[in-house]
Short mmCIF file of C-alpha atoms and ligand atoms in Angstrom, two decimals:
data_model
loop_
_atom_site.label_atom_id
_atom_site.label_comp_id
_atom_site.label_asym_id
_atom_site.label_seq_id
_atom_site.Cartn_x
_atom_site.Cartn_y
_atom_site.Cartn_z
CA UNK B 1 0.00 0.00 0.00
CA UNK B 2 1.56 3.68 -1.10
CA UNK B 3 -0.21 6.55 0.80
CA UNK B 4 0.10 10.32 -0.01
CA UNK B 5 0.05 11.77 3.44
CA UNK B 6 1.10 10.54 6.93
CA UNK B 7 0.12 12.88 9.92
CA UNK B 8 1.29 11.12 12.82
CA UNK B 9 -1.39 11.79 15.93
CA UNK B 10 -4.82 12.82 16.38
CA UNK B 11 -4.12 15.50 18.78
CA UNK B 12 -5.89 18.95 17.55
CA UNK B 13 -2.97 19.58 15.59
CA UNK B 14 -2.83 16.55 13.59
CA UNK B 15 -6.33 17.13 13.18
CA UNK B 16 -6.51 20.51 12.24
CA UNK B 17 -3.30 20.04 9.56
CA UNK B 18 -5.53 17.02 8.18
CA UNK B 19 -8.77 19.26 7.90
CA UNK B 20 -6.86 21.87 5.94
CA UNK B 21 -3.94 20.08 3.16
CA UNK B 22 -7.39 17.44 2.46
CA UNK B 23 -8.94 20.62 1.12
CA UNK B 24 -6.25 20.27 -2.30
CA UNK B 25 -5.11 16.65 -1.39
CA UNK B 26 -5.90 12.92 -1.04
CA UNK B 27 -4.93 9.94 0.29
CA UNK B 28 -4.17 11.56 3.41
CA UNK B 29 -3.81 8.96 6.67
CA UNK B 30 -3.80 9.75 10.10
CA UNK B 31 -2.79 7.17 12.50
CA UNK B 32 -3.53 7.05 15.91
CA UNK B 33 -2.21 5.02 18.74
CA UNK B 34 -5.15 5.62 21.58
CA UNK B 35 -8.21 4.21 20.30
CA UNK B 36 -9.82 7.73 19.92
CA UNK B 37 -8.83 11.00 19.18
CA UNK B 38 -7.90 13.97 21.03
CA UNK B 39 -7.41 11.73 24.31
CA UNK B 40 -4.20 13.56 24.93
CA UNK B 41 -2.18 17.47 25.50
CA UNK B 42 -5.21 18.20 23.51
CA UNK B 43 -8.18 16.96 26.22
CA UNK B 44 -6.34 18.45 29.26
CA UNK B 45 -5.88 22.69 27.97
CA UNK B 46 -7.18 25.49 29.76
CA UNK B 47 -9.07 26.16 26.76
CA UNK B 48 -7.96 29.65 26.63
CA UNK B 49 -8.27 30.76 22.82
CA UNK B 50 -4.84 33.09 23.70
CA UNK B 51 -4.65 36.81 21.85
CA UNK B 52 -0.95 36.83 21.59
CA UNK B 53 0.21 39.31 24.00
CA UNK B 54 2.85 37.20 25.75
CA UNK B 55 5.27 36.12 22.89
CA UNK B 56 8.13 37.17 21.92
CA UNK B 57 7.32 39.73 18.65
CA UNK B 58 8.10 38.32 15.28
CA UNK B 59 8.18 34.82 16.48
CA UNK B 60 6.17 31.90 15.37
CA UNK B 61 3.94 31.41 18.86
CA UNK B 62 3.30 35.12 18.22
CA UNK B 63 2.38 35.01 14.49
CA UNK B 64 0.49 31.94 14.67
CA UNK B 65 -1.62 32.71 17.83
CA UNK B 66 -2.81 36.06 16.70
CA UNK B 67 -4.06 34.69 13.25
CA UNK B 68 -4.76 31.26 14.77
CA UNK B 69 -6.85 33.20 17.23
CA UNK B 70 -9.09 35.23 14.44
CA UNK B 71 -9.18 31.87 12.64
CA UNK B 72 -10.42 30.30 15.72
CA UNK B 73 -13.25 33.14 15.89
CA UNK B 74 -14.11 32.87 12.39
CA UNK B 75 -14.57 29.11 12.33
CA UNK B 76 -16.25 29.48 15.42
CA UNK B 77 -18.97 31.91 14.71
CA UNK B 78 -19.72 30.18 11.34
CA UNK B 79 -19.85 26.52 12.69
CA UNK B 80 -20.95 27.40 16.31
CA UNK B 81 -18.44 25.75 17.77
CA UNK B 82 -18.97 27.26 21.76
CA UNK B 83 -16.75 30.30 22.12
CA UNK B 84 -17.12 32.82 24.73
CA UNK B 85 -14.73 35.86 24.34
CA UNK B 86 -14.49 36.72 27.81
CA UNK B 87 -11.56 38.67 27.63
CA UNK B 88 -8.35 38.37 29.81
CA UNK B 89 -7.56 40.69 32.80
CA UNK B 90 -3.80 40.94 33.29
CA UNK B 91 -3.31 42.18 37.11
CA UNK B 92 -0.79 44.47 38.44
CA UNK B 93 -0.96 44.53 42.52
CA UNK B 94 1.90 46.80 43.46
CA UNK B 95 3.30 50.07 41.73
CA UNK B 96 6.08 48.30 41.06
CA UNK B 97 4.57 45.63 38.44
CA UNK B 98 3.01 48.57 36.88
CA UNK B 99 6.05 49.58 34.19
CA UNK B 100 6.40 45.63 33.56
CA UNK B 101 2.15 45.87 32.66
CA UNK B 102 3.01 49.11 30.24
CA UNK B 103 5.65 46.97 28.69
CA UNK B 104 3.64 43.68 27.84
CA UNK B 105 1.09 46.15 26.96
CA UNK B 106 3.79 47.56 24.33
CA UNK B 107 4.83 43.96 23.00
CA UNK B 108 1.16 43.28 22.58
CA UNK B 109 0.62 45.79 20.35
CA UNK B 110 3.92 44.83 18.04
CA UNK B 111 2.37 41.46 17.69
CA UNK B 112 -0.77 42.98 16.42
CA UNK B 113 -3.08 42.39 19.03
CA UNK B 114 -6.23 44.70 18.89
CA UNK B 115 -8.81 44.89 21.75
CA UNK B 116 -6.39 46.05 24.77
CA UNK B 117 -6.74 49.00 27.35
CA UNK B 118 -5.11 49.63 29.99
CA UNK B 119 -6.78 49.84 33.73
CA UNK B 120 -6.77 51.91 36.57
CA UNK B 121 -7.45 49.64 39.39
CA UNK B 122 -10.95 51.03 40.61
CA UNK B 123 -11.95 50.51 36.71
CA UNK B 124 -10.32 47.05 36.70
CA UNK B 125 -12.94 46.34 40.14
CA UNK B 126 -15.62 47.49 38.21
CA UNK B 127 -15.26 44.60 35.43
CA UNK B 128 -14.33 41.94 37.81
CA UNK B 129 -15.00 42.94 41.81
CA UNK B 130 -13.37 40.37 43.42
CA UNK B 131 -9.52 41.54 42.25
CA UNK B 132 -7.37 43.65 44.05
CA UNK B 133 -5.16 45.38 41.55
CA UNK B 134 -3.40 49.02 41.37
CA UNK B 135 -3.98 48.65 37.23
CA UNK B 136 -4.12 46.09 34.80
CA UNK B 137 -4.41 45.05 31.24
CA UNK B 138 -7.49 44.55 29.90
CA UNK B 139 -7.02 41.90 26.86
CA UNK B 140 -10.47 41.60 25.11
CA UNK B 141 -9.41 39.35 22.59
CA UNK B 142 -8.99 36.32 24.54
CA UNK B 143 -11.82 33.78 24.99
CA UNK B 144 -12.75 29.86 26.21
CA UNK B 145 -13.82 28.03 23.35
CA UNK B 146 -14.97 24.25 23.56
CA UNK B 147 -12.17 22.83 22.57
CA UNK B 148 -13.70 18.83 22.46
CA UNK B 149 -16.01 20.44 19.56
CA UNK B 150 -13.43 22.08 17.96
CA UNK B 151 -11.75 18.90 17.54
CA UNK B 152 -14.81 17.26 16.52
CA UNK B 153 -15.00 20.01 13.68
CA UNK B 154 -12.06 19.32 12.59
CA UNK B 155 -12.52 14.72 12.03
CA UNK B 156 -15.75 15.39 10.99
CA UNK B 157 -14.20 18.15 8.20
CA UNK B 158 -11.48 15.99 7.30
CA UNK B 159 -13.50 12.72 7.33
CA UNK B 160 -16.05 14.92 4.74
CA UNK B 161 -12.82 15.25 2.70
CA UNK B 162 -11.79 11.43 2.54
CA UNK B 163 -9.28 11.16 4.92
CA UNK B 164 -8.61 7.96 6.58
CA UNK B 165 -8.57 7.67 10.56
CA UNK B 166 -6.83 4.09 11.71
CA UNK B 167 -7.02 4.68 15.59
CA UNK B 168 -4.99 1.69 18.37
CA UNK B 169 -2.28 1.87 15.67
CA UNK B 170 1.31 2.94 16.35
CA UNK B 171 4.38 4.05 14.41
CA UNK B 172 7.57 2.33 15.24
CA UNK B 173 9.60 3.71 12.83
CA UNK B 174 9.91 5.46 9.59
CA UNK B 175 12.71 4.90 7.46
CA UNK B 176 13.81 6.67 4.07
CA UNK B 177 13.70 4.26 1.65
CA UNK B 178 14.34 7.18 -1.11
CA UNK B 179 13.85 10.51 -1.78
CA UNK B 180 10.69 11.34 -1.25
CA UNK B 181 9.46 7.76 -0.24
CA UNK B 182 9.26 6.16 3.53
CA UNK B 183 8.49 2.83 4.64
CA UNK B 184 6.45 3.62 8.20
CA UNK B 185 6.30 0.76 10.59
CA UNK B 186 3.27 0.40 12.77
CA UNK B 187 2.02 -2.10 15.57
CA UNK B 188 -1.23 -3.06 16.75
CA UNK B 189 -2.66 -3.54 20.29
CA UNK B 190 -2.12 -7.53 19.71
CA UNK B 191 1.74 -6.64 18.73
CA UNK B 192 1.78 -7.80 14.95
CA UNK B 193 3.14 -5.37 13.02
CA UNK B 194 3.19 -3.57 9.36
CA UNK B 195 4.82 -1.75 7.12
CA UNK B 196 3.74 0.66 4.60
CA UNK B 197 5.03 3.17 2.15
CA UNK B 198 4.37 6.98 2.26
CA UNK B 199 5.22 10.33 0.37
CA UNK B 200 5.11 12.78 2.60
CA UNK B 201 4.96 12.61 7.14
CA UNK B 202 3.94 15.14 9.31
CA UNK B 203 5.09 14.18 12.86
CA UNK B 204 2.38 16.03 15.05
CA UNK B 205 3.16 13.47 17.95
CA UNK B 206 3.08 15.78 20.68
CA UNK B 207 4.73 14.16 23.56
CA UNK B 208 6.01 12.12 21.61
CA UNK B 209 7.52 13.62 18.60
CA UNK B 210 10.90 14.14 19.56
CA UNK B 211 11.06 10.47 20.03
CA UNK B 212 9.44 9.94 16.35
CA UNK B 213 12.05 12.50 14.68
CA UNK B 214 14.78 10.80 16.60
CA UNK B 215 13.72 7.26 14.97
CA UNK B 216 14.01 9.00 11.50
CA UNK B 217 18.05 9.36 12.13
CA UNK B 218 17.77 13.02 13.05
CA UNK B 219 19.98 13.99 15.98
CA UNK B 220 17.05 15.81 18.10
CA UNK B 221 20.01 17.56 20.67
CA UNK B 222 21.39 19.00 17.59
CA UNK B 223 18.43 19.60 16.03
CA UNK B 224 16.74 21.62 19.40
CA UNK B 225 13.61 19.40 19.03
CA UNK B 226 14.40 17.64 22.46
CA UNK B 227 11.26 18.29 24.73
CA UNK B 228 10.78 17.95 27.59
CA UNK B 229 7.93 18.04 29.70
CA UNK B 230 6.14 20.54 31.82
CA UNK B 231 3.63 19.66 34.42
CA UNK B 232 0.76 21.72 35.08
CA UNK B 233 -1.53 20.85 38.03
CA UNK B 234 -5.33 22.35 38.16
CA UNK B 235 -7.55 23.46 41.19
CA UNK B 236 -11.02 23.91 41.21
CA UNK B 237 -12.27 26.89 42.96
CA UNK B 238 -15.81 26.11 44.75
CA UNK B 239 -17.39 29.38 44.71
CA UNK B 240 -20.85 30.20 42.86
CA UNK B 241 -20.98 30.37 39.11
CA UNK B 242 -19.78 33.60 37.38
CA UNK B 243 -18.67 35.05 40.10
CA UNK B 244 -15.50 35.86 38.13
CA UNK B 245 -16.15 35.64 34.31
CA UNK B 246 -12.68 36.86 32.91
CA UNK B 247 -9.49 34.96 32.58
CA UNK B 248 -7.13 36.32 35.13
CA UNK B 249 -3.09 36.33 35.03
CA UNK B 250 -1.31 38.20 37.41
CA UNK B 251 1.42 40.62 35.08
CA UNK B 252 4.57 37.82 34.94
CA UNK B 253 7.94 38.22 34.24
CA UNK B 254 8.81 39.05 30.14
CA UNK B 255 11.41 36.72 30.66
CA UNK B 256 10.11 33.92 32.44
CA UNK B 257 7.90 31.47 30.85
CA UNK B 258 4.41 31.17 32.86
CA UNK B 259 3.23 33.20 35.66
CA UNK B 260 2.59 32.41 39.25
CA UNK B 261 -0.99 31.57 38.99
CA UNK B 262 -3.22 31.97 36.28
CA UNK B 263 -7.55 32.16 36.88
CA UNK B 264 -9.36 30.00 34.28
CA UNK B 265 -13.07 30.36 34.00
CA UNK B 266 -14.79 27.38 31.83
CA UNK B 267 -17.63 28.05 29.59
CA UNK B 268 -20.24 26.82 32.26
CA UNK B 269 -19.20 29.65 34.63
CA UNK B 270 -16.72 27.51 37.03
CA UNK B 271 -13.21 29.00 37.65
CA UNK B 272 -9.73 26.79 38.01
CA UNK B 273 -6.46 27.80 39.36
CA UNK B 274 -3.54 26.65 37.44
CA UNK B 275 -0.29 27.72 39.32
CA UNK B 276 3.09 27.50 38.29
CA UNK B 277 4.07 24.88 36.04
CA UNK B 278 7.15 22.69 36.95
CA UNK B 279 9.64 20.38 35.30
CA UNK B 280 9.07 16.62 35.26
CA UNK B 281 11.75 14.04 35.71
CA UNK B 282 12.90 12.78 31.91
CA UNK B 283 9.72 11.77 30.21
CA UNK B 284 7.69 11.19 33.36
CA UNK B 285 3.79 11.37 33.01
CA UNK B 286 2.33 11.52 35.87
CA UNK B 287 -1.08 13.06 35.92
CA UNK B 288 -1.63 12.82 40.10
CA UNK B 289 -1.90 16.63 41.04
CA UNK B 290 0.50 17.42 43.46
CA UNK B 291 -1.24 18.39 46.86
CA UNK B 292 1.80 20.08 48.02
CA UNK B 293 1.55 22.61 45.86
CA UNK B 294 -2.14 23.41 47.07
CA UNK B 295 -0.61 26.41 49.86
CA UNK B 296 1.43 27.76 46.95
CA UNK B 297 -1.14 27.95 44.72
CA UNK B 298 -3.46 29.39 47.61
CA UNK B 299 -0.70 32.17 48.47
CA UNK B 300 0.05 33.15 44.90
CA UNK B 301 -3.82 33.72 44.03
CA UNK B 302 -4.31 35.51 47.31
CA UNK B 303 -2.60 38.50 46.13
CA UNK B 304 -5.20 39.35 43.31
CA UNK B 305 -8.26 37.48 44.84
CA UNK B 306 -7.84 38.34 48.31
CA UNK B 307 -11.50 36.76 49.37
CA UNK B 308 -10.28 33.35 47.86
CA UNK B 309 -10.14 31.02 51.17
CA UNK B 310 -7.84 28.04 51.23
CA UNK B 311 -11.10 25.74 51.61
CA UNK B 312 -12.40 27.04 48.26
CA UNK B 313 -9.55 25.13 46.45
CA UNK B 314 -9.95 21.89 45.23
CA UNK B 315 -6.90 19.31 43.44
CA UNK B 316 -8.60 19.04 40.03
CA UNK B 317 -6.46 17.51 37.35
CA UNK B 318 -2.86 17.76 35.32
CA UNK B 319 -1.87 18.84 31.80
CA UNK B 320 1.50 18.14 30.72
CA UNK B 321 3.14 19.95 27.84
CA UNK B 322 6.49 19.41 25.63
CA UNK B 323 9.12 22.49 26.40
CA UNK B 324 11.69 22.58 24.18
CA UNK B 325 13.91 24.41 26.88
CA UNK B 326 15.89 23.09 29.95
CA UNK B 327 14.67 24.61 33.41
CA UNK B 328 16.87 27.86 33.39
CA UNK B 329 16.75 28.50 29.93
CA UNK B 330 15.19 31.37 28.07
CA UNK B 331 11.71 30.60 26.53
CA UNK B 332 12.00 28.53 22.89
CA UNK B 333 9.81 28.95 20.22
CA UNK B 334 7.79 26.28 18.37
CA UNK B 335 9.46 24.21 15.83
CA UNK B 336 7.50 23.60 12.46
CA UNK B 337 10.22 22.11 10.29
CA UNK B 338 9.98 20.88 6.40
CA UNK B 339 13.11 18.56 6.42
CA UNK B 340 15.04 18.49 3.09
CA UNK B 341 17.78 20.39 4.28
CA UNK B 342 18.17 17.11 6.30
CA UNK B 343 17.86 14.97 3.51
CA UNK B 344 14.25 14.15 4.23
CA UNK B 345 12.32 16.00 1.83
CA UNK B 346 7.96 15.53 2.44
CA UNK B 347 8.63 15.10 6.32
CA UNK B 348 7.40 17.64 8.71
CA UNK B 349 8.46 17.45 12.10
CA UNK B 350 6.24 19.88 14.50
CA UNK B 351 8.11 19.97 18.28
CA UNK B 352 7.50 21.75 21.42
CA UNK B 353 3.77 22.68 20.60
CA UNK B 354 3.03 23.91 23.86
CA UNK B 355 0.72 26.88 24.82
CA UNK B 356 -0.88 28.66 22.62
CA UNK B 357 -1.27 25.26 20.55
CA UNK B 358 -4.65 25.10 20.59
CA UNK B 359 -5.39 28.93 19.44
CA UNK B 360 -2.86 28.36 17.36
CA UNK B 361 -4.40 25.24 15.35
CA UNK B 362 -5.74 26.71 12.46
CA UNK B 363 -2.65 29.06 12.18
CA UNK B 364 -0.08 25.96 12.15
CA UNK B 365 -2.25 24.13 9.74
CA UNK B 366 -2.05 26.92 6.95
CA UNK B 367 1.75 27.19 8.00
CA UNK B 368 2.36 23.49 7.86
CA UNK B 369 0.05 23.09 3.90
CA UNK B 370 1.96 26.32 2.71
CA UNK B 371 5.46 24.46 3.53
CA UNK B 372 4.48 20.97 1.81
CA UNK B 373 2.91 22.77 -1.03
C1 LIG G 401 -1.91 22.10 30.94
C2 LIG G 401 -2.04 22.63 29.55
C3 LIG G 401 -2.72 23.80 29.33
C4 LIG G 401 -2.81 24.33 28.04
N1 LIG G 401 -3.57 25.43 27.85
C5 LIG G 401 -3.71 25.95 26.62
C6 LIG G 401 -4.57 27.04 26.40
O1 LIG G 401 -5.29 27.46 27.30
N2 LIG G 401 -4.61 27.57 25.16
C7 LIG G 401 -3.85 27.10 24.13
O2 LIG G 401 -3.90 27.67 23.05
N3 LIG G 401 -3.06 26.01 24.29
C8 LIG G 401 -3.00 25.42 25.51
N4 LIG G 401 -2.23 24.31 25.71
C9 LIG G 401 -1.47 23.78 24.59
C10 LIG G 401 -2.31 22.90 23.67
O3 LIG G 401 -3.18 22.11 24.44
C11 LIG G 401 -1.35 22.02 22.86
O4 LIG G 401 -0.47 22.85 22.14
C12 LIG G 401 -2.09 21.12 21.87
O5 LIG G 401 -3.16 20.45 22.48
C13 LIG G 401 -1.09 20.10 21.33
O6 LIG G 401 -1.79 19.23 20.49
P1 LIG G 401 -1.03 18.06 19.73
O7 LIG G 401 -1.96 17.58 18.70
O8 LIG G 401 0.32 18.55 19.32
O9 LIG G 401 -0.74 16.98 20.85
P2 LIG G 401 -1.69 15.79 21.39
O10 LIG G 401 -3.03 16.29 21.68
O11 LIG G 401 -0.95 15.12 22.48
O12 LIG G 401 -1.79 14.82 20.14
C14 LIG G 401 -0.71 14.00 19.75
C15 LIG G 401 -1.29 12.65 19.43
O13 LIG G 401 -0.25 11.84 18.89
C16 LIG G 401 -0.47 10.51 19.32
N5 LIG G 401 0.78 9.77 19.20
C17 LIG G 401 1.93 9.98 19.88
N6 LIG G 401 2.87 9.09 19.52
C18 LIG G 401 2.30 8.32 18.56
C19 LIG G 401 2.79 7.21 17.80
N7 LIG G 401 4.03 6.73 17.92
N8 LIG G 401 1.92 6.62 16.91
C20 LIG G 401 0.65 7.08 16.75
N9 LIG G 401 0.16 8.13 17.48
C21 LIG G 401 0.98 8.74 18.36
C22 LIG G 401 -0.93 10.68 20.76
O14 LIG G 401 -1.63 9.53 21.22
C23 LIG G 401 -1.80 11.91 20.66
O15 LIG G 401 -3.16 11.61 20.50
C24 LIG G 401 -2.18 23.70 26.96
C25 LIG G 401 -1.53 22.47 27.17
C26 LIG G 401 -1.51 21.92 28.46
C27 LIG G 401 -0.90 20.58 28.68
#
């Protein structure tokens, strides 16, 4: 059996790439290893469709989230896929945060994000009266989308343009065979294996597709496509629906990836606490949230809710992410990567598609069918 297209995993980026290069091409395969799709980065998000203001200018997560994020809203609105654009509230509590506020304010606009204003803190309370804040950023750009329909969209928009799903099915291997051509190993749950032959591969493997590019000979240290991963646990916060509509971030460092807690509402009115995220040991998933980190958690959201109580905060669950940096190191961008240059023309290696991913979807599909065109 030849096929056209590979796209290895059914995560929402695999998904969304599939929707979009099916629009000119066939004989596109996507192969799965869990027996569904979306099962995993892509089902544990904060759903946040992102605007952009965080990113270093000029760079891809940048780029890609600000026109992944009117994508998102475009597709949205037309397919009524649940979106609410709730709008992000970026909180500075002391004078001192204030010029770091002006300055993310000032990258935000170089990336081309519309919708911001900047807060005194008595017109910050009026939007959202539970924060304490001196000023703050008001982003209204950002939103919480449904990101299980989304995902939906996109296999039942690629499924309406013949591509193939083959789900419990994993690749072992791909090896050049020439130019061009790739023989793909795969292995199903009862461990027989098969081989096949493909044009093209696009490695959206998510945890896993450092591993993947590693078993094509590339040399992933070399390369900077070595992830690793970045745990991020959830709380609940048990307090009456709505009672904070507006994603919350306290202003973080520029430099620093993250920031010390961030508020989350969902699109039934229920808010989550995601503090800090931390490193795991090499290639470690473990999705237990850590109850230690409850107190921290507690502290850090103190400063901008102060009527939060440490009752209010339930463990919820854990996202992990790939990071394409070592702890320490400054913030890495994503890697979308056509691979000729290393001898392996029609592969597509995507690495370190963390945050803003999933705002990002559409954006990274376009970017990913523009470089196999
Ligand atoms: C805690 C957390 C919070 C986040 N919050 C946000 C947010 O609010 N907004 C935002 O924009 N982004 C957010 N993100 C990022 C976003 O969720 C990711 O960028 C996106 O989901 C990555 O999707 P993916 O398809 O690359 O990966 P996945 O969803 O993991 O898909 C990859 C698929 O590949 C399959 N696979 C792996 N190896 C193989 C193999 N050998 N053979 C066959 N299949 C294989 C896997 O089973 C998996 O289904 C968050 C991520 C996390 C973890």
């Amino acid at each position: 059996m030849e096929i056209g297209t590979t796209i290895i995993g059914a995560g929402v980026i695999g998904l969304a790439i599939a929707a979009e290069i099916s629009k000119q091409d066939r004989n596109i395969y996507v192969i799965e290893s869990n027996a569904s799709f979306g099962n995993e980065i892509s089902s544990r998000s904060g759903e946040v469709v992102h605007a952009g203001v965080y990113y270093p200018t000029d760079s891809l997560k940048a780029r890609l989230c600000v026109e992944g994020n009117h994508r998102l809203r475009k597709l949205c609105e037309s397919r009524q896929i649940p979106l609410r654009l709730c709008g992000k509230i970026i909180v500075a509590t002391s004078e001192e945060e204030v010029p770091r506020l002006e300055a993310l304010a000032r990258r935000a606009r170089d990336n081309g994000v519309n919708g911001l204003d900047l807060l005194s803190g008595s017109a910050c309370r009026k939007l959202e009266p539970q924060l304490n804040a001196v000023a703050a950023l008001h982003v209204t750009t950002a939103g919480i989308i449904d990101s299980r329909q989304l995902i939906r969209h996109f296999v039942a928009q690629a499924g309406m343009n013949a591509v193939s799903f083959v789900y419990q099915t994993r690749i072992l291997s791909v090896v050049k065979r020439e130019p061009g051509r790739y023989v793909v190993q795969v292995v199903y749950p009862d461990g027989e294996t098969e081989k096949f032959v493909t044009q093209r591969i696009i490695n959206a493997a998510g945890l896993d597709a450092d591993q993947i590019a590693a078993g094509m000979g590339l040399d992933i240290d070399r390369q900077g496509y070595r992830q690793y991963f970045w745990k991020s646990d959830y709380y609940a916060v048990q307090w009456p629906k709505d009672t904070l509509t507006r994603l919350i971030d306290p202003v973080p460092e520029l430099h620093v990836p993250g920031c010390d807690v961030r508020t989350l509402p969902d699109l039934n009115g229920r808010l989550k606490l995601r503090p800090r995220s931390t490193y795991m040991p090499e290639r470690e998933l473990n999705y237990t949230v850590d109850p230690m980190r409850l107190d921290a958690c507690f502290n850090a959201a103190r400063r901008y809710l102060p009527n939060l109580r440490r009752e209010d905060i339930r463990p919820e669950m854990v996202g992990i992410q790939p990071k394409l940096q070592r702890p320490g190191d400054s913030e890495r961008d994503f890697v979308i990567q056509e691979e000729s240059e290393n001898g392996l023309p029609g592969v597509v290696n995507l690495a370190g598609i963390e945050s803003p991913g999933l705002t990002a979807c559409m954006a990274i599909a376009k970017y990913v069918s523009n470089l196999i065109a």
